[in-house]
């Protein structure tokens, strides 16, 4: 008997069978469906241990659900456009398409070697025109509906990468990819009007009970709903007004100055021709540069400059100096805020720095005003005219109504969420299907001309500048309205666009009549379980939710949300830090597969930690997983004849057989409960290991009784079925070795019997000073320490102990407990 099973031959055998028989190709059926999806990978060239963990988790769920009788859709594809492929192609002097498709071929082979049960007939690569042509059509439909527009805006520009960067991609003023200095630049760009769905995107988070709380919190913060009032402050000596948004209209009588964003259109105008003009200009330019250097979300030291102008409080007529301040965001509200230093800590610190007075208008209910800080709590209005004595919460609505009635204000809700800028100035992306005609203006490409294909006969410049801008054959075109000459848009789409709807295309990726096969989508969607990294908690998931609602409103889908349940798996950690090439701590999955086999790698990645926690890499853990599988294999191999034979259970089981039967049913119960409730595969595997140890020890006991062969067979069958989703090649081989035909995927998941899982119970007498005072019903095998604790906490027993100290507790095994006082 071999000491180690031949994992290489076994894994190749079953992978060939699954592929040749297309075992995981599915179609719409009458049975219950289950759509399992992991976030598809960028084809970087090699899968890493993060991929292995993510996709193993998904594959376990997919295989488990099949055994539960579900019609499981489990597709795979490639998020194939993007800057990394373009930069890699430039570095290696090749074309991004060749680089990308070569990587896809290699990574597909790696995924097959892991034994993942994908429906490869549904494979998608987003860089294919057969995919992005429908994206372009949808772009035009959204444009015609008013959900896409073009505008000029200040962007983060990386000269080295020759493209726009999102705020999140600017780290300490530098590009997250190449570390080059990022500069502000004004450019025209295309935007998805995601803000049109802000209210629904926020409200529908309440429907996502299967999402982690931390992800819901992050999305709520990103959307950032604020309810308050918009109020107009007349500018002194001008017919113009300064419009502000505030969530605290109850403090308006305490405003002592105004703060406006450096980018506000009035900032330079307010100082024009005055003594502060040069100082304000310098401040504006310096602040813009400082914001570029700052990391996203980083707060700058509070700084400002007086513009030389004043506005008037519409309630009191008080003159309020207008300051340009670096902490005011043009993107939030109106880009101007009233400053109330007595009741806002940020305003208090600014006022102290620039010697601006404070005016208290809310008095604390039970305490004096705090010193050296703003009071931001509830209270009663003072120094507030007709509103004096009013509770400040009630005053918010009253003051807003008064401003509305007098014509200088109104209730307003604002959102932190900004429209999604999708223009990118690089080559390797989906061409934006728009053009500019000198006569007709901006126009969409005619539908008959779709797809607008990315030209392949191009040479990429070392600078990274898009060649599309230098290709007349690409940008010279004809206006679909007047037939005259027009210039095609040379920007490409943000690659987040492709990943915002791929899950819906998977329902029928070869559909040629439109973006979505509505019948297939109605059957499969929404995705029942989505799996991916928490780093995608905001942007990707938010954009996918927006696309779902937009596709619904355009008649493609009949769902509100794309993903019913979300699992965000932890990172793979080695030597105390995340695995990465730059840190030199990467473990190559291919090397592990060569040494141990795919099933051992899968088992370790599941056993080392719960899926939502970080996995600490441990070489000994991989060895342990390998030893366990070999131990199971040797037992099955040694008992083939028994396991293939027909057996009947003894009418009365001896104790050792009863123990093994009980443990088997307990294991099935725990495994089934843990996989259904929280995907804690580590505890599932631990339960199977305990059962296996009991099975292997049972025949070698030194008593005369032997284990009932039927119970051994029953236990081995349960172990094979339970482990199958985790180590499928290994278990498929054992299933065949034990005389079974057919795929385990089509075999029912093992059931447990609560009665058989129940521990045998015995009655334990409790004595106090030798006299029987109570009785306990306990499981056979309950430890002495547990029995002592149960006895002293027994309500009947307590009455006889009273306040007297316990000298000792004597336990007579399986009979009695005597408490000596």
PDB file of N, CA and C in Angstrom, residues 504 507-508 511 514-525 551 554-558:
ATOM      1  N   UNK A 504     -24.484  40.216 -15.278  1.00  0.00           N
ATOM      2  CA  UNK A 504     -25.739  40.050 -16.010  1.00  0.00           C
ATOM      3  C   UNK A 504     -25.498  39.412 -17.375  1.00  0.00           C
ATOM      4  N   UNK A 507     -25.431  35.527 -17.774  1.00  0.00           N
ATOM      5  CA  UNK A 507     -26.658  34.726 -17.851  1.00  0.00           C
ATOM      6  C   UNK A 507     -26.876  34.180 -19.258  1.00  0.00           C
ATOM      7  N   UNK A 508     -26.321  34.859 -20.269  1.00  0.00           N
ATOM      8  CA  UNK A 508     -26.264  34.343 -21.645  1.00  0.00           C
ATOM      9  C   UNK A 508     -25.223  35.152 -22.399  1.00  0.00           C
ATOM     10  N   UNK A 511     -25.483  35.802 -26.348  1.00  0.00           N
ATOM     11  CA  UNK A 511     -26.720  36.375 -26.878  1.00  0.00           C
ATOM     12  C   UNK A 511     -26.390  37.474 -27.886  1.00  0.00           C
ATOM     13  N   UNK A 514     -28.936  41.496 -28.200  1.00  0.00           N
ATOM     14  CA  UNK A 514     -28.918  42.649 -27.311  1.00  0.00           C
ATOM     15  C   UNK A 514     -27.948  42.462 -26.161  1.00  0.00           C
ATOM     16  N   UNK A 515     -27.928  43.453 -25.290  1.00  0.00           N
ATOM     17  CA  UNK A 515     -27.022  43.469 -24.141  1.00  0.00           C
ATOM     18  C   UNK A 515     -27.308  42.314 -23.190  1.00  0.00           C
ATOM     19  N   UNK A 516     -28.595  42.064 -22.944  1.00  0.00           N
ATOM     20  CA  UNK A 516     -29.025  41.060 -21.980  1.00  0.00           C
ATOM     21  C   UNK A 516     -30.121  40.197 -22.584  1.00  0.00           C
ATOM     22  N   UNK A 517     -30.020  38.894 -22.370  1.00  0.00           N
ATOM     23  CA  UNK A 517     -31.112  37.977 -22.682  1.00  0.00           C
ATOM     24  C   UNK A 517     -32.080  38.059 -21.502  1.00  0.00           C
ATOM     25  N   UNK A 518     -33.200  38.745 -21.702  1.00  0.00           N
ATOM     26  CA  UNK A 518     -34.103  39.046 -20.585  1.00  0.00           C
ATOM     27  C   UNK A 518     -34.656  37.777 -19.931  1.00  0.00           C
ATOM     28  N   UNK A 519     -34.915  36.763 -20.742  1.00  0.00           N
ATOM     29  CA  UNK A 519     -35.459  35.524 -20.197  1.00  0.00           C
ATOM     30  C   UNK A 519     -34.431  34.814 -19.314  1.00  0.00           C
ATOM     31  N   UNK A 520     -33.192  34.748 -19.790  1.00  0.00           N
ATOM     32  CA  UNK A 520     -32.134  34.117 -18.990  1.00  0.00           C
ATOM     33  C   UNK A 520     -31.850  34.927 -17.729  1.00  0.00           C
ATOM     34  N   UNK A 521     -31.827  36.249 -17.872  1.00  0.00           N
ATOM     35  CA  UNK A 521     -31.567  37.112 -16.721  1.00  0.00           C
ATOM     36  C   UNK A 521     -32.666  36.974 -15.677  1.00  0.00           C
ATOM     37  N   UNK A 522     -33.906  36.862 -16.126  1.00  0.00           N
ATOM     38  CA  UNK A 522     -35.020  36.719 -15.184  1.00  0.00           C
ATOM     39  C   UNK A 522     -34.913  35.423 -14.396  1.00  0.00           C
ATOM     40  N   UNK A 523     -34.345  34.383 -15.024  1.00  0.00           N
ATOM     41  CA  UNK A 523     -34.179  33.107 -14.316  1.00  0.00           C
ATOM     42  C   UNK A 523     -33.023  33.154 -13.324  1.00  0.00           C
ATOM     43  N   UNK A 524     -31.868  33.679 -13.751  1.00  0.00           N
ATOM     44  CA  UNK A 524     -30.659  33.556 -12.937  1.00  0.00           C
ATOM     45  C   UNK A 524     -30.471  34.673 -11.917  1.00  0.00           C
ATOM     46  N   UNK A 525     -30.886  35.870 -12.243  1.00  0.00           N
ATOM     47  CA  UNK A 525     -30.582  37.007 -11.367  1.00  0.00           C
ATOM     48  C   UNK A 525     -31.626  37.166 -10.265  1.00  0.00           C
ATOM     49  N   UNK A 551     -30.134  49.585 -15.759  1.00  0.00           N
ATOM     50  CA  UNK A 551     -30.574  48.540 -16.689  1.00  0.00           C
ATOM     51  C   UNK A 551     -32.030  48.162 -16.428  1.00  0.00           C
ATOM     52  N   UNK A 554     -34.150  50.775 -17.982  1.00  0.00           N
ATOM     53  CA  UNK A 554     -34.103  50.710 -19.443  1.00  0.00           C
ATOM     54  C   UNK A 554     -34.777  49.443 -19.972  1.00  0.00           C
ATOM     55  N   UNK A 555     -35.338  48.643 -19.065  1.00  0.00           N
ATOM     56  CA  UNK A 555     -36.112  47.471 -19.470  1.00  0.00           C
ATOM     57  C   UNK A 555     -35.334  46.191 -19.650  1.00  0.00           C
ATOM     58  N   UNK A 556     -34.055  46.179 -19.257  1.00  0.00           N
ATOM     59  CA  UNK A 556     -33.241  44.977 -19.428  1.00  0.00           C
ATOM     60  C   UNK A 556     -33.414  43.979 -18.283  1.00  0.00           C
ATOM     61  N   UNK A 557     -33.588  44.474 -17.075  1.00  0.00           N
ATOM     62  CA  UNK A 557     -33.648  43.629 -15.881  1.00  0.00           C
ATOM     63  C   UNK A 557     -34.924  43.913 -15.100  1.00  0.00           C
ATOM     64  N   UNK A 558     -35.273  42.972 -14.227  1.00  0.00           N
ATOM     65  CA  UNK A 558     -36.435  43.175 -13.361  1.00  0.00           C
ATOM     66  C   UNK A 558     -36.053  43.074 -11.883  1.00  0.00           C
TER      67      UNK A 558
END
